[in-house]
């Protein structure tokens, strides 16, 4: 069943394969994301996520560690290790999503540990950097400059947990400061990345996209810098980038209606001006 508004930005499990094919037919790739974030459902969440990795090969799949009970180190590391073994077997790529401030340090630690383990021969895991936070450019700088014998996938986002994170005094005061910080992240990567590293610019912002395209052209980074945008948003922009032969991903959240709502609410809040324009 198609639900207006909701199915513009999310889909049910039964719709996932059809949506993915539609995206692929437009010369773009899908990032599949199961939207249940409830740690109490971690057993069923792991089953669903691992089923994705069984079913699909050579695909990109996002994982929220809250869904795998990040509050329990044994649970989350056991689940993620099994997921990574499947990922290696089927040549999938894993995007570990950023989440709210209370659990983000744990997510970063686990991301670092698993990248060091699994990103030696091939880039299999991306870490997400929330650049609406005033501390994240330093985190990114440390990661990219440190001595290491593994590759890093840098997924840059502005951030979708404003209401949860604002009380911790870690966010920029203005949107322009956030934009500048995001663009500084693009520049930092383009100047200091190591062989095998990749940058995924998850953004709808035209200035950020233009900056990334400039680096791609000036430094011949066609296979190093890629783009990701949300299903249902910036469709003309996504299509234009794809037509110009850049690698473009569309983020496809799926699940039961009650599980997709938290995602949908965050995106509506985060992209309010864009949403208004969509429905004008």
Coordinates of C-alpha atoms in Angstrom, one line a residue:
X1 CA 0.0 0.0 0.0
X2 CA 1.3 3.4 -1.0
X3 CA 1.0 6.1 1.7
X4 CA 1.4 9.7 0.4
X5 CA 4.3 11.7 2.0
X6 CA 5.5 8.7 4.0
X7 CA 6.3 6.7 0.9
X8 CA 8.0 9.6 -0.7
X9 CA 10.8 9.4 1.9
X10 CA 10.5 5.8 3.3
X11 CA 9.2 2.4 2.2
X12 CA 8.0 -0.9 3.6
X13 CA 10.0 -4.1 3.4
X14 CA 7.8 -5.4 0.6
X15 CA 8.6 -2.2 -1.5
X16 CA 12.3 -2.2 -0.9
X17 CA 13.4 -4.3 -4.0
X18 CA 11.2 -2.3 -6.3
X19 CA 12.5 1.0 -5.0
X20 CA 16.1 -0.2 -5.3
X21 CA 15.5 -1.2 -8.9
X22 CA 13.9 2.1 -9.7
X23 CA 17.0 3.9 -8.3
X24 CA 19.4 1.7 -10.2
X25 CA 17.5 2.3 -13.4
X26 CA 18.3 6.0 -12.9
X27 CA 22.0 5.2 -12.8
X28 CA 22.2 5.7 -9.0
X29 CA 22.8 3.3 -6.2
X30 CA 20.7 2.6 -3.1
X31 CA 21.8 2.7 0.5
X32 CA 19.4 0.4 2.3
X33 CA 18.6 1.2 6.0
X34 CA 16.3 -0.7 8.4
X35 CA 14.7 1.9 10.5
X36 CA 13.9 0.1 13.8
X37 CA 16.3 1.8 16.4
X38 CA 14.8 0.2 19.5
X39 CA 17.6 -1.6 21.4
X40 CA 15.1 -3.8 23.1
X41 CA 14.4 -5.4 19.6
X42 CA 18.0 -6.1 19.0
X43 CA 17.6 -9.8 18.3
X44 CA 14.9 -9.2 15.7
X45 CA 16.8 -6.2 14.3
X46 CA 19.9 -8.3 13.9
X47 CA 17.9 -10.9 12.1
X48 CA 16.5 -8.4 9.7
X49 CA 19.8 -6.6 9.0
X50 CA 21.7 -9.9 8.6
X51 CA 19.0 -11.0 6.1
X52 CA 19.8 -7.9 4.0
X53 CA 23.4 -8.9 3.9
X54 CA 22.5 -12.5 2.9
X55 CA 20.1 -11.4 0.2
X56 CA 22.0 -8.6 -1.5
X57 CA 25.5 -8.7 -2.9
X58 CA 27.7 -5.7 -4.0
X59 CA 25.4 -3.3 -2.2
X60 CA 25.7 -0.5 0.5
X61 CA 23.8 -1.0 3.7
X62 CA 23.5 1.5 6.6
X63 CA 23.6 0.2 10.2
X64 CA 22.5 2.0 13.3
X65 CA 24.3 0.5 16.3
X66 CA 21.4 1.6 18.6
X67 CA 19.3 -1.1 16.9
X68 CA 22.0 -3.7 17.8
X69 CA 22.0 -2.7 21.5
X70 CA 25.0 -0.5 21.6
X71 CA 24.4 -0.2 25.3
X72 CA 25.8 -3.7 25.7
X73 CA 29.3 -4.1 24.3
X74 CA 29.1 -7.8 23.9
X75 CA 25.8 -7.7 22.0
X76 CA 26.7 -5.0 19.6
X77 CA 30.2 -6.2 18.8
X78 CA 29.0 -9.8 18.3
X79 CA 26.3 -8.7 16.0
X80 CA 28.5 -6.4 14.0
X81 CA 31.2 -9.0 13.6
X82 CA 28.7 -11.4 12.1
X83 CA 27.4 -8.7 9.8
X84 CA 30.9 -7.9 8.7
X85 CA 31.7 -11.5 7.9
X86 CA 28.6 -11.6 5.7
X87 CA 29.6 -8.3 4.2
X88 CA 33.0 -9.6 3.2
X89 CA 31.4 -12.8 1.8
X90 CA 29.0 -10.8 -0.4
X91 CA 31.2 -7.8 -1.1
X92 CA 28.9 -5.3 0.6
X93 CA 29.8 -2.0 2.1
X94 CA 28.7 -0.9 5.6
X95 CA 27.8 2.6 6.7
X96 CA 27.8 3.0 10.4
X97 CA 25.4 5.8 11.1
X98 CA 25.9 8.6 13.6
X99 CA 23.3 9.0 16.2
X100 CA 22.6 11.2 19.3
X101 CA 25.3 12.5 21.6
X102 CA 24.6 10.1 24.5
X103 CA 25.8 7.1 22.5
X104 CA 28.0 8.7 19.8
X105 CA 31.3 8.1 21.6
X106 CA 30.5 4.4 21.9
X107 CA 29.6 4.4 18.2
X108 CA 32.9 6.1 17.3
X109 CA 35.0 3.7 19.3
X110 CA 33.3 0.7 17.7
X111 CA 33.6 2.2 14.2
X112 CA 37.3 2.8 14.7
X113 CA 37.9 -0.7 16.0
X114 CA 36.0 -2.4 13.1
X115 CA 37.6 -0.1 10.5
X116 CA 41.0 -1.1 11.7
X117 CA 40.1 -4.8 11.5
X118 CA 38.1 -4.8 8.2
X119 CA 39.5 -1.9 6.1
X120 CA 43.0 -3.2 5.6
X121 CA 42.8 -4.7 2.2
X122 CA 39.6 -3.1 1.0
X123 CA 37.3 -0.3 2.2
X124 CA 34.3 -2.0 3.8
X125 CA 33.2 0.3 6.6
X126 CA 32.4 4.0 6.6
X127 CA 32.4 6.1 9.8
X128 CA 30.0 9.1 9.9
X129 CA 31.1 12.6 10.9
X130 CA 28.4 15.0 12.2
X131 CA 29.6 18.4 11.2
X132 CA 26.9 20.4 12.9
X133 CA 28.9 19.6 16.1
X134 CA 31.7 22.0 16.9
X135 CA 34.1 19.2 17.9
X136 CA 33.8 16.9 14.8
X137 CA 36.2 18.6 12.5
X138 CA 38.9 17.9 15.0
X139 CA 37.8 14.3 15.3
X140 CA 38.0 14.0 11.5
X141 CA 41.4 15.8 11.4
X142 CA 42.8 13.3 13.9
X143 CA 41.5 10.3 12.0
X144 CA 42.7 11.4 8.6
X145 CA 46.2 12.5 9.8
X146 CA 47.0 9.7 12.3
X147 CA 49.4 7.0 11.5
X148 CA 47.4 4.0 10.3
X149 CA 47.6 0.9 8.1
X150 CA 44.0 0.8 7.1
X151 CA 41.6 2.8 5.0
X152 CA 38.8 5.1 6.2
X153 CA 35.5 5.8 4.6
X154 CA 34.5 9.3 5.6
X155 CA 30.7 9.9 5.5
X156 CA 30.0 13.6 6.1
X157 CA 26.6 14.7 7.4
X158 CA 25.5 17.8 9.0
X159 CA 23.4 16.0 11.6
X160 CA 19.8 14.9 12.3
X161 CA 19.6 14.8 16.1
X162 CA 19.4 18.6 16.8
X163 CA 16.6 18.3 19.4
X164 CA 18.5 15.7 21.4
X165 CA 22.0 17.2 21.0
X166 CA 21.4 20.9 21.5
X167 CA 21.3 20.7 25.3
X168 CA 24.9 19.5 25.4
X169 CA 26.3 22.8 24.0
X170 CA 28.2 21.0 21.2
X171 CA 26.4 22.5 18.2
X172 CA 27.2 25.6 16.2
X173 CA 25.0 28.6 16.9
X174 CA 24.1 29.3 13.3
X175 CA 23.4 27.3 10.2
X176 CA 26.1 29.2 8.3
X177 CA 28.7 28.0 10.8
X178 CA 27.5 24.5 10.2
X179 CA 27.8 25.0 6.4
X180 CA 31.3 26.3 6.7
X181 CA 32.3 23.4 9.0
X182 CA 30.9 20.9 6.5
X183 CA 32.8 22.5 3.6
X184 CA 35.9 22.5 5.7
X185 CA 35.5 18.8 6.1
X186 CA 35.4 18.4 2.3
X187 CA 38.6 20.5 2.0
X188 CA 40.3 18.6 4.8
X189 CA 39.7 15.3 3.1
X190 CA 40.7 16.5 -0.4
X191 CA 44.0 17.8 0.9
X192 CA 45.0 14.9 3.3
X193 CA 43.3 11.6 2.3
X194 CA 45.4 8.5 2.1
X195 CA 45.3 5.9 -0.7
X196 CA 42.2 3.8 -0.4
X197 CA 40.3 6.4 1.6
X198 CA 36.9 7.6 0.3
X199 CA 34.6 10.5 1.0
X200 CA 30.8 10.2 0.9
X201 CA 29.3 13.7 0.8
X202 CA 25.8 13.1 2.3
X203 CA 24.3 16.5 1.6
X204 CA 21.6 18.4 -0.4
X205 CA 23.5 21.7 0.0
X206 CA 24.4 23.1 -3.4
X207 CA 27.5 25.0 -2.2
X208 CA 28.8 21.8 -0.6
X209 CA 28.1 19.8 -3.7
X210 CA 29.8 22.4 -6.0
X211 CA 32.8 22.4 -3.8
X212 CA 33.1 18.6 -3.9
X213 CA 32.7 18.6 -7.7
X214 CA 35.4 21.3 -7.9
X215 CA 37.9 19.0 -6.0
X216 CA 36.9 16.0 -8.1
X217 CA 37.6 17.9 -11.3
X218 CA 40.8 19.7 -10.1
X219 CA 42.4 16.7 -8.4
X220 CA 40.8 13.9 -10.6
X221 CA 39.0 12.4 -7.6
X222 CA 36.2 10.7 -9.6
X223 CA 36.6 7.4 -7.7
X224 CA 37.4 9.0 -4.4
X225 CA 34.6 11.5 -3.7
X226 CA 30.9 10.3 -4.0
X227 CA 27.5 11.7 -3.1
X228 CA 24.5 10.6 -1.1
X229 CA 21.1 12.1 -0.8
X230 CA 17.8 11.1 0.8
X231 CA 15.1 9.3 -1.0
X232 CA 12.4 11.8 -2.0
X233 CA 14.7 14.8 -1.7
X234 CA 16.8 16.7 -4.2
X235 CA 15.7 14.4 -7.0
X236 CA 16.7 16.8 -9.8
X237 CA 20.0 17.4 -8.2
X238 CA 20.7 13.7 -7.7
X239 CA 19.7 13.0 -11.4
X240 CA 22.0 15.8 -12.6
X241 CA 25.0 14.5 -10.7
X242 CA 24.3 10.9 -12.0
X243 CA 23.9 12.2 -15.6
X244 CA 27.3 13.9 -15.2
X245 CA 28.7 10.4 -14.3
X246 CA 29.3 11.1 -10.6
X247 CA 28.6 8.3 -8.2
X248 CA 25.3 9.1 -6.4
X249 CA 23.5 7.1 -3.7
X250 CA 19.9 7.5 -2.6
X251 CA 19.3 6.6 1.1
X252 CA 16.4 4.3 1.3
X253 CA 15.0 3.8 4.9
X254 CA 12.5 0.9 5.2
X255 CA 10.5 -0.8 7.8
X256 CA 7.2 -0.9 9.6
X257 CA 5.3 2.4 9.6
X258 CA 5.8 2.9 13.3
X259 CA 9.5 2.4 12.9
X260 CA 9.9 4.8 10.0
X261 CA 8.2 7.6 11.8
X262 CA 11.1 8.7 14.0
X263 CA 13.3 8.8 10.9
X264 CA 10.7 10.8 9.0
X265 CA 10.1 13.3 11.8
X266 CA 13.9 14.0 12.1
X267 CA 14.2 14.5 8.3
X268 CA 11.2 16.8 8.2
X269 CA 12.7 18.9 11.0
X270 CA 16.2 18.9 9.5
X271 CA 15.1 19.8 6.0
X272 CA 12.0 21.9 6.7
X273 CA 12.6 24.6 4.1
X274 CA 13.2 21.9 1.4
X275 CA 10.1 20.0 2.4
X276 CA 8.0 23.1 2.1
X277 CA 9.3 23.7 -1.4
X278 CA 8.6 20.1 -2.4
X279 CA 4.9 20.5 -1.7
X280 CA 4.4 24.0 -3.1

